[in-house]
Coordinates of C-alpha atoms and ligand atoms in Angstrom, one line a residue:
M806 CA 0.0 0.0 0.0
T807 CA 2.7 2.5 1.1
D808 CA 5.0 1.4 -1.8
Q809 CA 2.2 1.9 -4.3
L810 CA 1.5 5.4 -2.9
H811 CA 5.2 6.1 -3.2
N812 CA 5.1 5.1 -6.9
R813 CA 2.1 7.3 -7.5
H814 CA 3.8 10.2 -5.7
K815 CA 6.9 9.8 -7.9
A816 CA 4.8 9.7 -11.1
V817 CA 2.8 12.9 -10.5
L818 CA 4.8 15.1 -8.1
P819 CA 8.0 17.0 -8.8
D820 CA 11.3 15.2 -8.5
W821 CA 12.6 18.0 -6.3
L822 CA 10.0 17.4 -3.6
A823 CA 12.2 15.2 -1.5
L824 CA 10.9 12.5 0.8
Y825 CA 12.6 11.2 3.9
Y826 CA 13.7 7.5 4.1
G827 CA 14.6 4.8 1.6
R828 CA 11.0 3.6 2.1
P829 CA 9.0 6.8 2.8
I830 CA 6.2 6.6 5.3
E831 CA 2.6 7.8 5.2
I832 CA 1.6 9.4 8.4
T833 CA -2.1 8.9 9.0
H834 CA -2.7 10.3 12.5
G835 CA -1.2 11.7 15.6
E836 CA -1.8 12.4 19.2
G837 CA 0.4 14.5 21.6
R838 CA 4.0 13.9 20.6
H839 CA 3.3 10.7 18.7
V840 CA 2.2 9.8 15.1
W841 CA 1.2 6.6 13.4
D842 CA 2.0 5.5 9.9
A843 CA -0.3 3.6 7.5
E844 CA 1.2 0.3 8.5
G845 CA 0.2 0.9 12.1
R846 CA 3.7 1.8 13.4
K847 CA 3.9 4.3 16.2
Y848 CA 6.6 7.0 16.3
L849 CA 7.8 9.6 18.8
D850 CA 7.8 12.8 16.8
F851 CA 10.9 14.9 17.3
F852 CA 10.4 17.0 14.1
G853 CA 6.8 18.1 14.3
G854 CA 6.4 18.2 10.5
I855 CA 9.3 20.7 10.3
L856 CA 8.8 22.6 13.6
T857 CA 5.2 23.2 12.7
T858 CA 3.2 21.0 15.1
M859 CA 4.2 23.4 17.9
T860 CA 2.0 22.3 20.8
A861 CA 0.9 18.8 20.2
H862 CA -0.8 16.6 17.5
A863 CA -4.6 16.6 17.7
L864 CA -4.5 19.1 20.5
P865 CA -8.2 19.1 21.5
E866 CA -8.3 22.9 22.0
V867 CA -7.1 23.5 18.5
T868 CA -9.2 20.8 16.7
K869 CA -12.3 22.1 18.5
A870 CA -11.6 25.7 17.5
V871 CA -11.1 24.6 13.8
A872 CA -14.2 22.4 13.8
E873 CA -16.4 25.1 15.4
Q874 CA -15.2 27.9 13.1
A875 CA -15.5 25.6 10.0
G876 CA -19.1 24.9 11.0
R877 CA -19.8 28.6 11.2
I878 CA -18.0 30.0 8.1
I879 CA -14.7 28.9 6.4
H880 CA -14.0 31.9 4.2
S881 CA -15.2 35.4 3.9
S882 CA -12.1 37.3 2.5
T883 CA -10.3 40.4 3.7
L884 CA -13.1 42.5 2.2
Y885 CA -15.1 42.0 5.4
L886 CA -14.3 42.4 9.1
N887 CA -12.9 39.1 10.5
R888 CA -13.0 38.9 14.3
P889 CA -10.5 36.0 14.8
M890 CA -8.0 37.8 12.5
V891 CA -8.3 41.1 14.4
E892 CA -7.9 39.2 17.8
L893 CA -4.9 37.3 16.7
A894 CA -3.3 40.4 15.2
E895 CA -3.8 42.2 18.5
R896 CA -2.2 39.4 20.5
I897 CA 0.8 39.0 18.1
A898 CA 1.3 42.8 17.9
A899 CA 1.4 43.0 21.7
L900 CA 3.8 40.0 22.0
S901 CA 6.1 41.2 19.2
G902 CA 7.9 43.9 21.1
I903 CA 7.7 46.1 18.1
P904 CA 6.2 49.5 18.9
D905 CA 3.1 50.7 17.0
A906 CA 3.0 47.3 15.4
R907 CA 0.8 46.3 12.5
V908 CA 0.3 42.6 11.4
F909 CA -0.3 41.3 8.0
F910 CA -1.3 37.6 7.7
T911 CA -0.2 35.3 4.8
T912 CA -0.4 31.6 4.3
S913 CA 3.3 30.7 4.6
G914 CA 6.7 31.7 5.8
T915 CA 7.8 32.3 2.2
E916 CA 5.0 34.7 1.6
A917 CA 5.7 36.4 4.9
N918 CA 9.3 37.0 3.9
D919 CA 8.2 38.1 0.4
T920 CA 6.0 40.7 2.1
A921 CA 8.8 41.9 4.3
L922 CA 11.0 42.3 1.2
L923 CA 8.3 44.2 -0.6
L924 CA 7.9 46.5 2.4
A925 CA 11.6 47.0 2.9
T926 CA 12.4 47.7 -0.7
A927 CA 9.4 50.1 -1.1
Y928 CA 10.2 51.9 2.2
R929 CA 13.8 52.3 1.3
G930 CA 13.5 52.7 -2.4
S931 CA 16.2 50.1 -3.0
N932 CA 16.4 46.5 -4.1
Q933 CA 19.6 45.7 -2.2
I934 CA 19.3 43.2 0.7
L935 CA 21.8 41.9 3.2
A936 CA 21.3 38.3 4.1
M937 CA 23.4 35.8 6.0
R938 CA 25.5 33.0 4.5
N939 CA 23.9 29.6 5.0
S940 CA 20.4 31.2 5.4
Y941 CA 17.0 29.9 4.2
H942 CA 14.0 32.2 3.8
G943 CA 11.6 30.3 1.5
R944 CA 10.9 28.9 -1.9
S945 CA 9.5 31.9 -4.0
F946 CA 11.5 33.7 -6.6
T947 CA 12.3 36.5 -4.2
T948 CA 13.1 34.4 -1.2
V949 CA 15.5 32.0 -3.0
G950 CA 17.3 35.2 -4.0
I951 CA 18.1 35.8 -0.4
T952 CA 18.9 32.2 0.5
G953 CA 22.6 31.7 1.1
N954 CA 22.4 27.9 0.9
K955 CA 22.9 26.6 -2.6
G956 CA 21.0 23.4 -1.8
W957 CA 17.9 25.4 -1.5
S958 CA 18.5 28.2 -4.1
P959 CA 17.8 26.7 -7.5
T960 CA 18.4 29.9 -9.4
S961 CA 20.7 32.9 -9.1
L962 CA 18.3 35.1 -11.1
S963 CA 16.6 37.6 -8.7
P964 CA 14.8 40.9 -8.7
L965 CA 17.0 41.7 -5.7
Q966 CA 20.6 42.4 -5.3
T967 CA 21.7 40.4 -2.3
L968 CA 24.9 40.7 -0.4
Y969 CA 25.8 37.9 2.0
V970 CA 27.2 38.7 5.4
H971 CA 29.2 36.6 7.9
G972 CA 28.1 35.5 11.3
G973 CA 25.2 33.0 11.1
V974 CA 27.5 30.0 11.5
R975 CA 29.6 30.1 14.7
S976 CA 31.8 27.1 14.4
R977 CA 32.8 27.1 10.7
G978 CA 34.2 29.7 8.4
P979 CA 37.0 32.2 8.6
Y980 CA 36.2 33.5 12.0
A981 CA 35.4 30.2 13.7
H982 CA 38.6 30.2 15.7
L983 CA 37.9 33.6 17.4
A984 CA 36.4 34.0 20.9
D985 CA 32.8 35.3 20.9
A986 CA 33.6 39.0 21.3
E987 CA 36.3 38.9 18.6
F988 CA 34.0 36.9 16.3
I989 CA 31.3 39.6 16.7
A990 CA 33.9 42.3 16.1
A991 CA 35.2 40.6 12.9
C992 CA 31.6 40.2 11.5
V993 CA 30.8 43.8 12.3
A994 CA 34.0 44.9 10.6
D995 CA 33.1 42.8 7.6
L996 CA 29.6 44.4 7.5
E997 CA 31.1 47.9 7.8
D998 CA 33.5 47.1 4.9
L999 CA 30.7 45.7 2.8
L1000 CA 28.6 48.8 3.3
G1001 CA 31.5 51.0 2.4
H1002 CA 31.2 49.5 -1.1
T1003 CA 27.4 49.8 -1.5
R1004 CA 24.8 52.5 -1.4
D1005 CA 21.2 52.5 0.0
V1006 CA 20.8 49.0 1.2
A1007 CA 17.1 48.3 2.1
A1008 CA 17.3 45.7 4.9
L1009 CA 19.2 43.0 6.6
I1010 CA 17.2 39.8 6.9
A1011 CA 18.4 37.0 9.3
E1012 CA 17.2 33.9 11.1
P1013 CA 18.3 34.3 14.8
I1014 CA 19.1 30.5 14.7
Q1015 CA 19.4 29.2 11.1
G1016 CA 16.9 26.4 10.7
V1017 CA 17.4 24.6 7.4
G1018 CA 21.1 25.6 7.7
G1019 CA 21.5 23.1 10.6
F1020 CA 20.5 25.0 13.8
T1021 CA 23.5 27.3 13.7
A1022 CA 23.6 30.6 15.4
P1023 CA 26.0 33.5 16.1
P1024 CA 27.1 34.4 19.6
D1025 CA 24.4 36.3 21.5
G1026 CA 24.6 40.0 20.8
L1027 CA 25.8 39.8 17.1
Y1028 CA 22.6 41.3 15.7
A1029 CA 22.6 44.0 18.4
A1030 CA 26.1 44.9 17.2
F1031 CA 24.9 44.8 13.6
R1032 CA 21.9 47.0 14.5
E1033 CA 24.2 49.8 15.5
V1034 CA 25.8 49.8 12.1
L1035 CA 22.5 49.4 10.2
D1036 CA 21.0 52.3 12.1
R1037 CA 23.8 54.6 11.0
H1038 CA 22.9 53.7 7.4
G1039 CA 19.1 53.8 7.9
I1040 CA 19.0 50.1 7.0
L1041 CA 16.0 48.0 8.3
W1042 CA 16.5 44.8 10.3
V1043 CA 14.1 41.9 9.6
S1044 CA 14.2 39.0 12.0
D1045 CA 12.9 35.8 10.3
E1046 CA 11.3 34.0 13.2
V1047 CA 9.6 31.3 11.2
Q1048 CA 11.5 28.6 13.1
T1049 CA 12.6 30.5 16.3
G1050 CA 9.4 32.2 17.3
W1051 CA 6.8 31.4 20.0
G1052 CA 9.3 30.3 22.7
R1053 CA 10.9 27.3 21.0
T1054 CA 14.3 28.5 22.0
G1055 CA 13.4 28.3 25.6
D1056 CA 15.4 31.3 26.8
H1057 CA 13.4 33.7 24.7
F1058 CA 9.9 34.1 23.1
W1059 CA 11.5 35.4 19.9
G1060 CA 15.0 34.6 18.7
W1061 CA 15.9 38.3 18.3
Q1062 CA 15.7 38.6 22.1
A1063 CA 19.1 36.9 22.3
H1064 CA 20.3 40.2 20.8
A1065 CA 17.9 42.4 22.8
S1066 CA 20.2 45.2 23.8
S1067 CA 19.4 46.5 20.3
G1068 CA 15.7 46.7 21.0
P1069 CA 13.3 44.9 18.6
P1070 CA 13.8 44.6 14.9
D1071 CA 11.9 46.8 12.4
M1072 CA 10.0 43.8 11.2
L1073 CA 9.6 40.2 12.2
T1074 CA 8.2 37.4 10.1
F1075 CA 6.5 34.2 11.4
A1076 CA 4.8 31.1 10.2
K1077 CA 5.1 27.3 11.0
G1078 CA 4.2 26.8 14.7
I1079 CA 1.6 29.4 15.3
G1080 CA -1.1 27.5 13.4
N1081 CA -0.1 24.1 14.7
G1082 CA -0.3 22.9 11.1
M1083 CA -3.0 25.3 9.8
S1084 CA -1.4 27.6 7.2
I1085 CA -0.6 30.9 9.0
G1086 CA 2.3 33.1 8.2
G1087 CA 2.7 36.8 8.7
V1088 CA 4.7 40.0 9.1
V1089 CA 4.8 42.4 12.0
A1090 CA 6.2 45.8 11.3
R1091 CA 6.0 49.2 12.8
A1092 CA 3.1 51.2 11.2
E1093 CA 5.3 53.6 9.3
V1094 CA 7.0 50.7 7.5
M1095 CA 3.8 48.5 7.1
N1096 CA 1.8 51.4 5.7
C1097 CA 4.5 52.5 3.1
L1098 CA 2.8 50.8 0.2
D1099 CA 0.7 53.1 -1.9
A1100 CA -1.2 50.4 -3.8
N1101 CA -3.7 47.8 -2.6
S1102 CA -2.4 44.4 -1.5
I1103 CA -4.3 41.3 -0.2
S1104 CA -3.7 37.7 0.4
T1105 CA -7.0 35.9 -0.4
F1106 CA -6.4 33.1 2.1
G1107 CA -4.2 35.0 4.5
G1108 CA -6.0 35.5 7.8
S1109 CA -8.8 33.0 7.0
P1110 CA -11.3 32.6 10.0
V1111 CA -10.4 28.9 10.4
T1112 CA -6.7 29.3 10.5
M1113 CA -7.0 32.4 12.8
S1114 CA -9.2 30.5 15.2
A1115 CA -6.7 27.7 15.3
G1116 CA -3.9 30.2 15.9
L1117 CA -5.8 31.8 18.8
A1118 CA -6.5 28.5 20.5
N1119 CA -2.9 27.4 19.9
L1120 CA -1.3 30.6 21.2
T1121 CA -3.6 30.6 24.3
Y1122 CA -2.6 27.0 25.1
L1123 CA 1.1 27.8 24.6
L1124 CA 1.0 30.8 27.0
E1125 CA -1.3 29.2 29.6
H1126 CA 0.9 26.2 29.8
D1127 CA 4.2 28.1 29.8
L1128 CA 5.5 26.0 26.9
Q1129 CA 8.5 28.3 26.5
G1130 CA 9.5 27.3 30.1
N1131 CA 9.0 23.7 29.1
A1132 CA 11.2 24.1 26.1
R1133 CA 13.9 25.6 28.3
R1134 CA 13.7 22.9 30.9
V1135 CA 13.1 19.8 28.8
G1136 CA 15.3 21.1 26.0
G1137 CA 18.1 21.7 28.5
L1138 CA 17.9 18.2 29.8
L1139 CA 17.7 16.7 26.3
T1140 CA 20.7 18.7 25.1
E1141 CA 22.8 17.6 28.1
R1142 CA 21.8 13.9 27.5
L1143 CA 22.6 14.2 23.8
R1144 CA 26.0 15.8 24.6
A1145 CA 26.8 12.8 26.9
I1146 CA 25.8 10.4 24.1
A1147 CA 27.8 12.4 21.5
A1148 CA 30.9 12.3 23.6
Q1149 CA 31.0 8.5 22.9
S1150 CA 30.8 8.9 19.1
P1151 CA 33.7 9.9 16.8
F1152 CA 31.0 10.9 14.3
V1153 CA 29.6 13.9 16.2
R1154 CA 31.4 17.2 15.8
E1155 CA 29.0 19.3 17.8
V1156 CA 25.7 19.2 19.6
R1157 CA 24.2 22.8 19.6
G1158 CA 21.0 24.7 19.9
R1159 CA 18.7 26.2 22.3
G1160 CA 15.5 25.0 24.0
L1161 CA 13.8 22.5 21.8
M1162 CA 15.8 23.3 18.7
I1163 CA 18.8 21.0 18.9
G1164 CA 21.3 20.1 16.1
I1165 CA 23.8 17.3 16.0
E1166 CA 26.5 17.8 13.4
L1167 CA 28.0 14.6 12.0
V1168 CA 31.5 14.4 10.4
K1169 CA 33.8 11.7 9.0
P1170 CA 35.7 10.5 12.1
G1171 CA 38.9 12.3 12.8
T1172 CA 38.1 15.1 10.3
D1173 CA 35.9 18.2 10.0
E1174 CA 34.4 16.9 6.8
A1175 CA 30.6 16.8 6.7
N1176 CA 29.1 13.3 6.7
P1177 CA 25.7 13.4 4.9
A1178 CA 25.8 9.6 4.5
A1179 CA 26.0 9.1 8.3
A1180 CA 23.2 11.7 8.8
A1181 CA 21.0 9.8 6.4
A1182 CA 21.8 6.5 8.1
V1183 CA 21.1 7.8 11.6
L1184 CA 17.8 9.2 10.4
E1185 CA 16.9 5.8 9.0
A1186 CA 18.0 3.9 12.1
A1187 CA 16.1 6.3 14.4
R1188 CA 12.9 5.7 12.3
E1189 CA 13.5 1.9 12.7
G1190 CA 13.7 2.6 16.5
G1191 CA 10.4 4.5 16.4
L1192 CA 11.7 8.1 16.4
L1193 CA 11.2 10.8 13.7
I1194 CA 13.9 13.4 13.5
G1195 CA 15.0 15.9 10.7
K1196 CA 18.2 16.8 9.0
G1197 CA 19.7 19.9 7.5
G1198 CA 23.0 21.8 7.2
G1199 CA 24.8 24.1 4.8
H1200 CA 26.4 22.6 1.7
D1201 CA 26.0 19.0 2.8
T1202 CA 23.1 17.8 4.8
S1203 CA 25.0 16.4 7.8
V1204 CA 23.2 17.9 10.8
L1205 CA 20.4 15.9 12.6
R1206 CA 17.7 18.3 13.6
I1207 CA 15.6 17.7 16.7
A1208 CA 12.6 20.0 17.2
P1209 CA 9.7 18.2 19.0
P1210 CA 6.4 19.8 19.9
L1211 CA 6.9 22.1 22.9
T1212 CA 4.8 19.9 25.2
L1213 CA 7.5 17.2 25.2
T1214 CA 7.8 15.5 28.6
V1215 CA 11.0 14.5 30.4
A1216 CA 10.1 10.8 29.9
E1217 CA 9.7 11.3 26.1
A1218 CA 12.9 13.2 25.9
E1219 CA 14.7 10.3 27.7
E1220 CA 13.0 7.8 25.4
G1221 CA 14.0 9.7 22.2
A1222 CA 17.6 10.2 23.4
A1223 CA 17.9 6.4 24.0
V1224 CA 16.7 5.7 20.5
L1225 CA 19.1 8.2 19.1
E1226 CA 21.9 6.7 21.1
N1227 CA 21.2 3.3 19.5
A1228 CA 20.8 4.8 16.1
L1229 CA 24.2 6.5 16.4
R1230 CA 25.8 3.2 17.5
T1231 CA 24.2 1.2 14.7
V1232 CA 25.7 3.5 12.1
C1233 CA 29.0 4.3 13.6
Ligands
PLP1734 C1 13.5 30.4 8.6 C2 12.5 30.1 7.5 N1 12.0 31.1 6.8 C3 11.0 30.8 5.9 C4 10.6 29.6 5.6 C5 9.6 29.3 4.5 O1 8.4 29.0 5.1 P1 7.3 28.2 4.3 O2 7.8 26.8 4.0 O3 6.1 28.2 5.2 O4 7.0 29.0 3.0 C6 11.2 28.5 6.3 C7 10.7 27.1 6.0 O5 11.4 26.2 6.4 C8 12.1 28.8 7.3 O6 12.7 27.8 8.0

């Protein structure tokens, strides 16, 4: 049955729509932190459909909100007042930290970043964008043009002129050997130098922790230091919080808060977790920036009553159950446990991350060389053991990515770590 579906998938869907596993699985249902496949196998889910099932699978509060709203009205469009959309916008504006915030809802992270690019380029009258090396910001024509990861950027044609900045990857590259403060100083000097050769850059866009890039991050404070330089040039700062938002990093509600001495960014973009699987993306910007467009703009499906109701129920659950605190506590324990396991494996170069966003970088033993074959094999062995994880990383996909729903319990963290320990042993 599953094999047949795989054949049908290959016959009708694009080749570049990659599936995990030699024998891909069909997930038919889920509950809490677990999912089941069509062959009845149960898995502990440490990837949440790419960091998107944020609270839990089949969370009753969210499914009830969806069902009730769908029973009333599914779609009305942005031409009419939409109570759940206004309510969610109010709550996100208040949480964003951005003064005089306005919120525009889209249906994906790509479209959210696309909107941020439209706003920044219109506001600044420039098509020049600063982005980080090893970044990922989406799949549209504009967002692949600011994606500094060749594995996810299928064309170099772009309406934007993009300049790539150092700093998103702490432990590789020309500044890796420097101490944190020196690393930041070197990246700032590089940025200053770059700006000395350009004029009128519109914005810097950056993921506080790079997601697809393998959960890499700069030292805390880098973006605050960048902000000082950007301010001198009038350049906007856009924080792409598609993976790092809503408390996943444990220490902070937004990733930008690790660089908080700068104050909030001019814009932040969000998607993934807020809808717990319903398609919500969006941009928060101060009013002056959001309102700079002098033509109409809509997203037909953005802010649909059903997705907004799901987002409201999901956000309420997240805040009432302090899932950011849970991410910090359980994520901290899990990271410690994974570091202890990694210390026994010559294949692990680094265990890194924050909260429930943890990366394990694999290399060829005794070298610094990426080991995508080992990453693929551990992914496969973990699945065999009943655990779903993800992978990512810069030029070679050699980083295991662990990002479970934020309700993860200590017992589940222990269970998943034990499966990973075995998986690493099998392969190595
Ligand atoms: C940081 C970041 N930005 C943007 C996107 C694009 O979001 P979407 O796939 O919803 O378009 C992603 C998706 O993985 C992401 O990780």
